Short mmCIF file of C-alpha atoms and ligand atoms in Angstrom, two decimals:
data_model
loop_
_atom_site.label_atom_id
_atom_site.label_comp_id
_atom_site.label_asym_id
_atom_site.label_seq_id
_atom_site.Cartn_x
_atom_site.Cartn_y
_atom_site.Cartn_z
CA MET A 38 -30.42 -13.89 -0.52
CA SER A 39 -28.15 -12.70 -3.40
CA ILE A 40 -26.44 -14.59 -6.01
CA PHE A 41 -23.22 -13.53 -3.41
CA GLU A 42 -24.51 -15.15 -0.22
CA GLN A 43 -25.90 -18.13 -2.33
CA VAL A 44 -22.73 -19.01 -4.41
CA GLU A 45 -19.34 -17.08 -3.23
CA SER A 46 -17.32 -18.09 -0.76
CA GLU A 47 -17.58 -16.82 2.84
CA VAL A 48 -14.28 -16.04 2.41
CA ARG A 49 -15.48 -12.44 1.12
CA SER A 50 -14.39 -9.35 3.07
CA TYR A 51 -14.26 -6.04 1.65
CA CYS A 52 -18.30 -6.85 0.02
CA ARG A 53 -19.44 -7.18 3.94
CA SER A 54 -18.66 -3.42 4.83
CA PHE A 55 -20.35 -2.83 1.12
CA PRO A 56 -23.76 -4.23 1.07
CA VAL A 57 -24.96 -2.61 -2.27
CA VAL A 58 -23.94 -3.57 -5.72
CA PHE A 59 -21.74 -1.76 -7.60
CA ASN A 60 -21.92 -0.68 -11.32
CA GLN A 61 -19.94 2.23 -12.30
CA ALA A 62 -16.65 4.60 -11.70
CA ARG A 63 -15.77 7.59 -12.61
CA GLY A 64 -12.59 9.63 -10.20
CA ALA A 65 -13.67 9.41 -6.49
CA GLU A 66 -17.31 8.52 -7.38
CA LEU A 67 -18.85 5.10 -7.24
CA THR A 68 -22.88 4.10 -8.43
CA THR A 69 -24.75 1.20 -7.46
CA GLU A 70 -26.84 -0.95 -9.76
CA GLU A 71 -30.03 1.48 -8.09
CA GLY A 72 -28.48 4.28 -9.34
CA ARG A 73 -26.64 5.78 -5.88
CA THR A 74 -23.35 7.65 -5.48
CA TYR A 75 -21.18 7.25 -3.09
CA ILE A 76 -17.52 8.94 -3.09
CA ASP A 77 -14.75 6.82 -2.58
CA PHE A 78 -12.67 6.93 0.84
CA LEU A 79 -11.07 3.56 -0.07
CA ALA A 80 -9.84 3.48 -3.86
CA GLY A 81 -10.05 -0.17 -4.43
CA ALA A 82 -7.78 -0.33 -1.44
CA GLY A 83 -5.16 1.88 -2.77
CA THR A 84 -5.10 0.47 -6.26
CA LEU A 85 -7.19 3.23 -7.68
CA ASN A 86 -4.48 6.02 -6.64
CA TYR A 87 -5.19 7.78 -10.14
CA GLY A 88 -8.83 7.22 -9.31
CA HIS A 89 -11.66 5.37 -11.33
CA ASN A 90 -11.57 4.93 -15.03
CA HIS A 91 -9.12 7.98 -15.88
CA PRO A 92 -10.15 9.26 -19.15
CA GLU A 93 -6.36 9.42 -20.69
CA LEU A 94 -5.66 5.66 -19.40
CA ARG A 95 -9.08 4.53 -20.42
CA GLU A 96 -8.30 6.10 -24.06
CA ALA A 97 -4.64 4.32 -24.02
CA LEU A 98 -6.28 1.17 -23.10
CA ILE A 99 -8.83 1.09 -25.57
CA GLU A 100 -6.61 1.94 -28.50
CA TYR A 101 -4.65 -0.69 -27.61
CA ILE A 102 -7.11 -3.57 -27.12
CA SER A 103 -8.77 -2.46 -30.24
CA SER A 104 -6.01 -2.50 -32.23
CA GLU A 105 -5.45 -6.44 -31.38
CA GLY A 106 -2.60 -5.69 -28.89
CA ILE A 107 -0.93 -8.75 -26.93
CA THR A 108 -3.18 -9.75 -23.77
CA HIS A 109 -1.85 -12.63 -22.37
CA GLY A 110 0.70 -12.03 -19.23
CA LEU A 111 3.48 -15.00 -20.61
CA ASP A 112 6.90 -12.97 -20.07
CA MET A 113 7.47 -12.24 -23.82
CA MET A 114 8.37 -9.18 -24.91
CA SER A 115 5.75 -7.04 -26.27
CA SER A 116 5.62 -3.72 -27.14
CA ALA A 117 3.55 -3.02 -24.95
CA LYS A 118 6.22 -4.25 -21.78
CA ALA A 119 9.37 -2.58 -23.75
CA ARG A 120 7.35 1.05 -23.39
CA PHE A 121 6.54 0.85 -19.67
CA LEU A 122 10.29 -0.62 -19.21
CA GLU A 123 11.44 3.09 -21.10
CA SER A 124 8.71 4.54 -18.67
CA PHE A 125 9.40 3.04 -15.98
CA GLN A 126 13.57 4.04 -16.65
CA GLN A 127 12.96 7.52 -17.80
CA TYR A 128 10.19 8.67 -15.01
CA ILE A 129 10.88 6.97 -12.39
CA LEU A 130 14.53 5.22 -11.67
CA LYS A 131 16.50 7.72 -13.54
CA PRO A 132 15.34 11.01 -11.68
CA ARG A 133 15.75 9.19 -8.28
CA ASP A 134 19.20 8.54 -9.08
CA MET A 135 18.38 4.40 -9.46
CA ASP A 136 19.58 4.35 -13.21
CA ASP A 137 21.27 0.58 -12.05
CA PHE A 138 17.80 -0.69 -10.69
CA ARG A 139 16.75 -3.87 -12.31
CA VAL A 140 12.75 -4.54 -12.99
CA MET A 141 11.80 -8.24 -12.12
CA PHE A 142 7.52 -9.08 -12.83
CA THR A 143 6.10 -11.33 -10.86
CA GLY A 144 2.67 -12.99 -10.43
CA PRO A 145 0.32 -10.09 -10.48
CA THR A 146 -0.28 -9.68 -6.73
CA GLY A 147 0.85 -7.88 -3.98
CA THR A 148 1.96 -10.53 -2.20
CA ASN A 149 3.68 -12.74 -4.99
CA ALA A 150 6.03 -9.48 -5.25
CA VAL A 151 6.77 -9.92 -1.61
CA GLU A 152 7.41 -14.01 -2.37
CA ALA A 153 10.32 -12.64 -4.45
CA ALA A 154 11.75 -10.08 -2.83
CA MET A 155 12.20 -12.89 0.13
CA LYS A 156 12.93 -15.32 -1.94
CA LEU A 157 15.87 -13.08 -4.23
CA ALA A 158 16.78 -11.63 -0.47
CA ARG A 159 17.41 -15.09 0.82
CA LYS A 160 19.48 -16.27 -2.43
CA VAL A 161 22.17 -13.38 -2.30
CA LYS A 162 22.88 -13.44 1.29
CA GLY A 163 23.08 -17.26 1.36
CA ARG A 164 20.81 -17.30 5.31
CA PRO A 165 17.00 -17.96 5.62
CA THR A 166 15.71 -15.56 8.17
CA ILE A 167 14.38 -12.20 6.91
CA ALA A 168 13.41 -9.65 10.34
CA ALA A 169 9.78 -8.03 9.76
CA PHE A 170 8.11 -5.69 11.82
CA THR A 171 5.05 -5.94 14.56
CA ASN A 172 1.88 -4.72 12.45
CA GLY A 173 3.43 -5.61 9.32
CA PHE A 174 0.95 -6.62 6.00
CA HIS A 175 3.17 -8.18 3.45
CA GLY A 176 0.39 -10.15 1.73
CA CYS A 177 -1.45 -13.83 2.58
CA SER A 178 0.61 -16.40 0.29
CA ALA A 179 3.29 -18.20 3.16
CA GLY A 180 6.85 -17.03 2.47
CA ALA A 181 4.64 -12.95 2.83
CA LEU A 182 2.49 -14.52 5.46
CA ALA A 183 5.07 -15.21 7.72
CA ALA A 184 6.36 -11.46 7.67
CA THR A 185 3.08 -10.77 8.42
CA GLY A 186 1.77 -9.64 11.92
CA ASN A 187 -1.89 -10.29 11.86
CA GLN A 188 -3.10 -13.24 13.67
CA HIS A 189 -6.85 -13.62 11.67
CA HIS A 190 -4.47 -14.24 8.71
CA ARG A 191 -1.30 -15.94 9.57
CA GLY A 192 -4.21 -18.61 11.67
CA GLY A 193 -5.48 -19.10 8.08
CA MET A 194 -2.27 -20.98 6.74
CA GLY A 195 -2.34 -23.62 8.80
CA THR A 196 1.00 -24.96 9.04
CA SER A 197 4.52 -23.00 10.57
CA LEU A 198 5.39 -19.84 9.32
CA ASN A 199 9.08 -19.90 9.34
CA ASP A 200 12.07 -18.01 9.17
CA VAL A 201 11.29 -14.88 10.02
CA PHE A 202 12.31 -13.09 13.19
CA ARG A 203 9.67 -9.96 14.73
CA LEU A 204 10.89 -6.79 15.44
CA PRO A 205 9.36 -4.02 17.07
CA PHE A 206 8.18 -0.94 14.47
CA ASP A 207 8.64 2.63 14.88
CA GLY A 208 6.63 4.24 17.83
CA TYR A 209 5.79 0.11 18.94
CA LEU A 210 7.42 0.60 22.62
CA GLY A 211 6.32 4.20 23.00
CA GLU A 212 7.92 7.28 21.96
CA GLY A 213 11.14 7.99 22.71
CA VAL A 214 12.56 4.74 22.31
CA ASP A 215 14.22 3.67 19.01
CA THR A 216 13.96 0.07 18.19
CA THR A 217 16.70 -0.18 16.01
CA GLU A 218 19.31 0.21 18.79
CA TYR A 219 17.75 -2.62 19.83
CA PHE A 220 17.45 -4.66 16.47
CA GLU A 221 21.56 -3.29 16.63
CA LYS A 222 21.70 -4.98 20.34
CA LEU A 223 20.78 -8.65 19.21
CA LEU A 224 23.01 -8.29 16.05
CA GLU A 225 25.98 -7.34 18.12
CA ASP A 226 25.62 -9.79 21.43
CA PRO A 227 26.49 -13.18 19.17
CA SER A 228 24.54 -15.14 22.52
CA SER A 229 21.04 -12.96 21.56
CA GLY A 230 19.95 -15.94 19.37
CA LEU A 231 18.56 -14.02 16.82
CA ASP A 232 20.13 -15.73 13.38
CA HIS A 233 21.64 -12.84 11.34
CA PRO A 234 19.37 -12.36 9.09
CA ALA A 235 18.98 -11.99 5.50
CA ALA A 236 17.15 -8.47 5.03
CA VAL A 237 14.74 -6.69 6.68
CA ILE A 238 11.13 -5.96 5.26
CA VAL A 239 9.29 -2.92 6.37
CA GLU A 240 6.64 -0.27 4.83
CA THR A 241 7.29 3.42 5.75
CA VAL A 242 3.30 3.59 6.59
CA GLN A 243 1.68 0.27 7.97
CA GLY A 244 -1.43 0.43 5.45
CA GLU A 245 -2.98 -2.48 7.14
CA GLY A 246 -1.16 -2.32 10.59
CA GLY A 247 -3.54 1.03 10.93
CA LEU A 248 -1.38 3.36 9.12
CA ASN A 249 1.55 3.62 11.79
CA ALA A 250 3.79 5.92 9.88
CA ALA A 251 7.75 5.79 10.73
CA ASN A 252 9.74 8.45 11.20
CA ALA A 253 12.20 9.68 8.77
CA GLN A 254 15.30 9.51 11.27
CA TRP A 255 14.20 5.98 12.38
CA LEU A 256 14.37 4.70 8.75
CA ARG A 257 17.73 6.19 8.08
CA ASN A 258 18.77 4.77 11.46
CA LEU A 259 16.85 1.03 10.27
CA GLU A 260 18.67 1.89 6.77
CA ALA A 261 22.13 2.59 8.55
CA VAL A 262 22.08 -0.92 10.69
CA CYS A 263 21.73 -2.64 7.37
CA ARG A 264 24.30 -1.25 5.80
CA ARG A 265 26.86 -2.27 8.88
CA HIS A 266 25.31 -5.29 9.11
CA ASP A 267 25.31 -6.74 5.87
CA MET A 268 21.87 -7.03 5.60
CA LEU A 269 19.61 -6.09 2.42
CA LEU A 270 17.05 -3.07 3.43
CA ILE A 271 13.02 -4.25 1.50
CA VAL A 272 11.02 -1.78 1.39
CA ASP A 273 7.37 -3.10 0.87
CA ASP A 274 5.97 0.25 -1.01
CA ILE A 275 2.88 -1.80 -2.53
CA GLN A 276 0.45 0.29 -0.58
CA ALA A 277 2.50 3.59 0.13
CA GLY A 278 4.34 3.28 -3.35
CA CYS A 279 3.06 5.13 -6.24
CA GLY A 280 2.51 8.55 -4.78
CA ARG A 281 0.12 8.00 -2.40
CA THR A 282 2.45 9.55 0.34
CA GLY A 283 3.21 12.60 -1.80
CA HIS A 284 6.53 10.89 -4.13
CA PHE A 285 6.93 8.48 -5.86
CA PHE A 286 8.12 5.77 -3.36
CA SER A 287 7.11 6.90 -0.34
CA PHE A 288 10.75 6.20 1.60
CA GLU A 289 12.50 9.35 -0.77
CA GLU A 290 11.41 11.72 1.87
CA ALA A 291 13.53 9.82 4.57
CA GLY A 292 16.48 10.06 1.84
CA ILE A 293 17.50 6.31 2.38
CA LYS A 294 17.76 4.02 -0.52
CA PRO A 295 16.30 0.60 -0.60
CA ASP A 296 18.08 -2.91 -2.02
CA ILE A 297 14.90 -4.01 -2.92
CA VAL A 298 11.52 -2.25 -3.38
CA THR A 299 8.09 -3.93 -4.17
CA LEU A 300 5.39 -2.60 -5.83
CA SER A 301 2.06 -3.46 -6.82
CA LYS A 302 -1.31 -2.27 -6.02
CA SER A 303 -1.40 1.42 -8.17
CA LEU A 304 1.14 0.06 -10.45
CA SER A 305 -1.36 -0.93 -12.87
CA ALA A 306 -2.79 2.71 -12.47
CA TYR A 307 -6.20 1.19 -13.93
CA GLY A 308 -7.06 -1.24 -11.06
CA LEU A 309 -5.81 -3.94 -12.94
CA PRO A 310 -3.49 -6.73 -11.75
CA PHE A 311 -0.29 -6.26 -11.77
CA ALA A 312 3.27 -6.11 -9.32
CA ALA A 313 6.51 -6.07 -10.05
CA VAL A 314 9.26 -5.89 -7.93
CA THR A 315 12.85 -3.49 -8.17
CA TYR A 316 16.39 -3.61 -7.29
CA ARG A 317 19.76 -3.29 -7.44
CA GLY A 318 21.03 -4.36 -10.62
CA GLU A 319 24.00 -6.59 -8.64
CA LEU A 320 21.29 -7.86 -6.39
CA ASP A 321 20.23 -9.98 -9.52
CA ILE A 322 21.22 -13.60 -9.95
CA TRP A 323 18.31 -15.31 -10.19
CA THR A 324 18.93 -18.10 -13.29
CA PRO A 325 16.03 -18.44 -15.68
CA GLY A 326 12.53 -18.47 -14.70
CA GLU A 327 13.82 -19.59 -11.40
CA HIS A 328 10.86 -17.11 -10.08
CA ASN A 329 7.98 -18.06 -12.43
CA GLY A 330 4.38 -17.62 -13.38
CA THR A 331 2.24 -18.10 -16.24
CA PHE A 332 0.96 -14.07 -15.47
CA ARG A 333 4.32 -12.41 -14.97
CA GLY A 334 3.15 -9.39 -17.23
CA ASN A 335 0.03 -8.09 -17.47
CA ASN A 336 0.21 -6.58 -20.97
CA LEU A 337 -3.15 -3.95 -20.13
CA ALA A 338 -1.63 -2.73 -16.75
CA PHE A 339 1.80 -2.24 -18.98
CA VAL A 340 -0.22 0.21 -21.11
CA THR A 341 -2.10 1.98 -18.36
CA ALA A 342 1.53 2.40 -15.77
CA ALA A 343 3.32 3.76 -18.74
CA LYS A 344 0.91 6.20 -19.53
CA ALA A 345 0.21 7.25 -15.74
CA PHE A 346 4.14 7.32 -15.75
CA GLU A 347 4.34 10.28 -18.71
CA LEU A 348 1.11 11.97 -17.54
CA PHE A 349 1.63 12.07 -13.56
CA TRP A 350 5.59 11.53 -12.92
CA SER A 351 7.14 13.43 -15.82
CA ASP A 352 7.84 16.06 -13.43
CA ASN A 353 6.96 17.25 -9.93
CA GLU A 354 3.13 18.68 -10.32
CA PHE A 355 1.02 16.13 -9.41
CA ALA A 356 3.25 15.30 -6.44
CA GLU A 357 3.17 18.93 -5.00
CA GLU A 358 -0.32 18.66 -5.82
CA VAL A 359 -0.81 15.31 -3.76
CA GLN A 360 1.23 16.60 -1.08
CA GLN A 361 -1.17 19.93 -0.70
CA LYS A 362 -4.40 17.74 -0.58
CA ALA A 363 -2.59 15.85 2.40
CA ARG A 364 -2.28 18.52 4.30
CA HIS A 365 -5.62 19.80 3.46
CA MET A 366 -6.94 16.28 4.76
CA ARG A 367 -5.04 16.45 7.58
CA ALA A 368 -6.23 18.90 8.64
CA GLY A 369 -9.56 18.54 8.44
CA LEU A 370 -9.11 15.30 10.21
CA GLU A 371 -7.20 17.33 12.86
CA LYS A 372 -10.31 19.03 13.59
CA LEU A 373 -12.78 16.14 13.62
CA ILE A 374 -10.36 15.18 16.48
CA ARG A 375 -10.71 18.48 18.47
CA ASN A 376 -14.68 18.18 17.63
CA HIS A 377 -15.60 15.03 18.58
CA GLY A 378 -12.41 13.67 21.35
CA PRO A 379 -9.16 15.04 21.79
CA SER A 380 -8.24 13.64 24.37
CA THR A 381 -9.27 10.25 23.25
CA LEU A 382 -8.97 10.06 19.11
CA LYS A 383 -5.70 10.35 17.12
CA LEU A 384 -4.20 11.39 13.55
CA LYS A 385 -2.37 8.97 11.83
CA GLY A 386 -0.94 7.88 8.84
CA ARG A 387 1.23 10.52 6.44
CA GLY A 388 0.56 11.80 2.90
CA LEU A 389 -2.47 11.00 1.52
CA MET A 390 -2.80 7.70 3.43
CA SER A 391 -4.13 9.47 6.65
CA GLY A 392 -7.19 8.20 9.00
CA ILE A 393 -7.82 8.68 12.62
CA GLU A 394 -8.09 6.05 15.18
CA CYS A 395 -10.37 5.39 17.73
CA PRO A 396 -10.19 3.70 21.33
CA ASP A 397 -11.21 0.90 20.08
CA GLY A 398 -12.55 -0.99 16.79
CA ASP A 399 -16.18 -0.82 17.67
CA LEU A 400 -16.59 2.77 17.50
CA ALA A 401 -14.67 2.99 14.40
CA SER A 402 -17.05 0.47 12.85
CA ASP A 403 -20.07 2.66 14.06
CA VAL A 404 -18.10 5.35 12.26
CA ILE A 405 -17.73 3.61 8.68
CA ARG A 406 -21.54 1.81 9.02
CA GLU A 407 -22.98 5.28 9.76
CA ALA A 408 -20.66 6.97 6.96
CA PHE A 409 -21.38 4.36 4.17
CA ASP A 410 -25.48 4.99 4.85
CA ASN A 411 -24.48 8.74 3.80
CA GLY A 412 -22.93 7.89 0.78
CA LEU A 413 -19.22 7.23 1.37
CA VAL A 414 -17.05 4.17 1.16
CA ILE A 415 -14.31 3.75 4.01
CA GLU A 416 -13.01 1.13 5.74
CA THR A 417 -10.46 0.38 8.84
CA SER A 418 -7.61 -1.08 9.44
CA GLY A 419 -5.46 -1.78 12.22
CA ALA A 420 -5.13 -4.78 15.07
CA HIS A 421 -8.40 -4.37 16.32
CA ASP A 422 -10.07 -2.62 13.59
CA GLN A 423 -10.09 0.98 15.08
CA VAL A 424 -8.49 3.25 12.73
CA VAL A 425 -10.58 4.90 10.21
CA LYS A 426 -8.69 4.84 7.19
CA CYS A 427 -9.18 8.00 4.46
CA LEU A 428 -7.25 5.95 1.05
CA VAL A 429 -8.88 8.50 -1.32
CA PRO A 430 -7.85 8.60 -4.97
CA LEU A 431 -5.05 10.84 -5.02
CA THR A 432 -7.03 12.71 -7.77
CA ILE A 433 -9.72 13.60 -5.89
CA THR A 434 -11.30 17.46 -5.89
CA GLN A 435 -10.67 19.54 -2.69
CA ALA A 436 -14.82 18.96 -2.72
CA GLN A 437 -14.91 15.58 -2.80
CA ILE A 438 -12.18 15.51 0.07
CA ASP A 439 -14.65 18.16 1.76
CA PHE A 440 -17.58 16.09 1.40
CA GLY A 441 -16.44 13.17 3.13
CA LEU A 442 -15.07 14.88 5.81
CA ASN A 443 -18.27 16.45 6.22
CA VAL A 444 -20.01 12.97 6.59
CA LEU A 445 -17.09 11.51 8.74
CA ASP A 446 -17.81 14.96 11.14
CA GLN A 447 -21.77 13.61 11.30
CA ALA A 448 -20.73 10.11 11.82
CA PHE A 449 -18.00 10.65 14.81
CA ALA A 450 -20.75 13.14 16.14
CA LYS A 451 -23.39 9.76 15.99
CA ALA A 452 -21.39 7.35 16.72
CA VAL A 453 -19.93 9.33 20.57
CA ALA A 454 -22.90 10.48 21.15
CA ALA A 455 -24.66 6.56 20.76
CA ARG A 456 -21.85 5.17 22.91
CA GLU A 457 -22.38 7.72 25.54
CA LYS A 458 -25.55 7.82 25.67
CA LYS A 459 -24.78 3.77 26.49
CA ALA A 460 -22.32 4.50 29.18
CA SER A 461 -24.83 6.68 30.84
C1 PLP B 217 -1.96 -5.27 -0.02
C2 PLP B 217 -0.73 -5.50 0.73
C3 PLP B 217 0.19 -6.47 -0.19
C4 PLP B 217 -0.07 -7.82 -0.60
O1 PLP B 217 -1.25 -7.29 -1.64
P1 PLP B 217 -2.09 -8.42 -2.37
O2 PLP B 217 -2.61 -8.12 -3.91
O3 PLP B 217 -2.94 -7.86 -1.34
O4 PLP B 217 -1.00 -10.06 -2.45
C5 PLP B 217 1.60 -6.72 0.72
N1 PLP B 217 2.49 -5.69 1.09
C6 PLP B 217 1.57 -4.58 1.64
C7 PLP B 217 2.47 -3.48 2.25
C8 PLP B 217 0.16 -4.25 1.16
O5 PLP B 217 -0.91 -2.96 1.43
#
């Protein structure tokens, strides 16, 4: 029995899909203790948009540590934090016409950023209800979990999860149904039974929920409903942000401007725990320490994040590269669908947050198991774990994408054949 089975809690999760011990990693490659190398189509669940151990980020980090830079995470002023804020303002906020946005550092996990965003919205509007969507995932601490749809996670709470109103996401009721119209109807009807929400929290592409991508027009409609009915728009960009869909923020393509944005996962650019909330300055009504925490600012993450803004976001080159790779990836996935189930398999997602929906979770799970045996680290998502999800580092090479697509092609062939044999 391994040390993990002996000592680590049953709550361990991702490791169960990949029963090997990883030891080293570089770019889009992971290497085990035995020296076997895998291509990484999971990227630390989207925390490694710039790949493992990016040489220039690593260099900046080593230099910072060697020069005895501040490493604790208490929210004191440090030069690393100053550089992060300057860099975020210069490369991210200003070019996107978000000059007036403030940055709030929360505890270092995504769920804590969501807690802070929801607290702030409630405080600003003086109303408890937040509207969230079917299949949304916003984290596993109580406040954020109330907004999360997943029953498996919700069930872990053991108490009631309150003050969230659930709405159907884009496409939930089928094509051609604009679910924002339903929302607006409820808001306009004084007898609908809906308590006026303080805010709406939404992912533009639902990562854990199965790569459901909201249509740009639907997002604009949602923004308009928020404006007409005095509700704040929170975009949870923890997974879809930091370049994943081809722009720094996932909502840029739709041309909307949320009031509050949560960021985490790839924000540190190096897989380090780090989260932040950014919002319109006039919403900044917190009193000092009102949302507090001991680790509100990981200095090591400040260093790598600031460096990444400078390296990847000082012009459009990287974004265009991501868009080009995404087209290549999605064309490859489409071909795979034509080969193995044009009527049963479905392309999902947007940008480098794309994948294939299978008719059920069993097929998807057979595919990822077979893919892992052939050198590919990849996971599923969705209500039934039915979506094979390609969450590659954005810095992945085309050859590595092709390797992964090829492994998936063979994995689908084998899994579909096994299923047909069983059925006959
Ligand atoms: C992962 C995720 C979270 C939660 O982040 P944690 O760091 O796991 O707490 C919240 N929202 C979205 C959209 C996520 O993908």
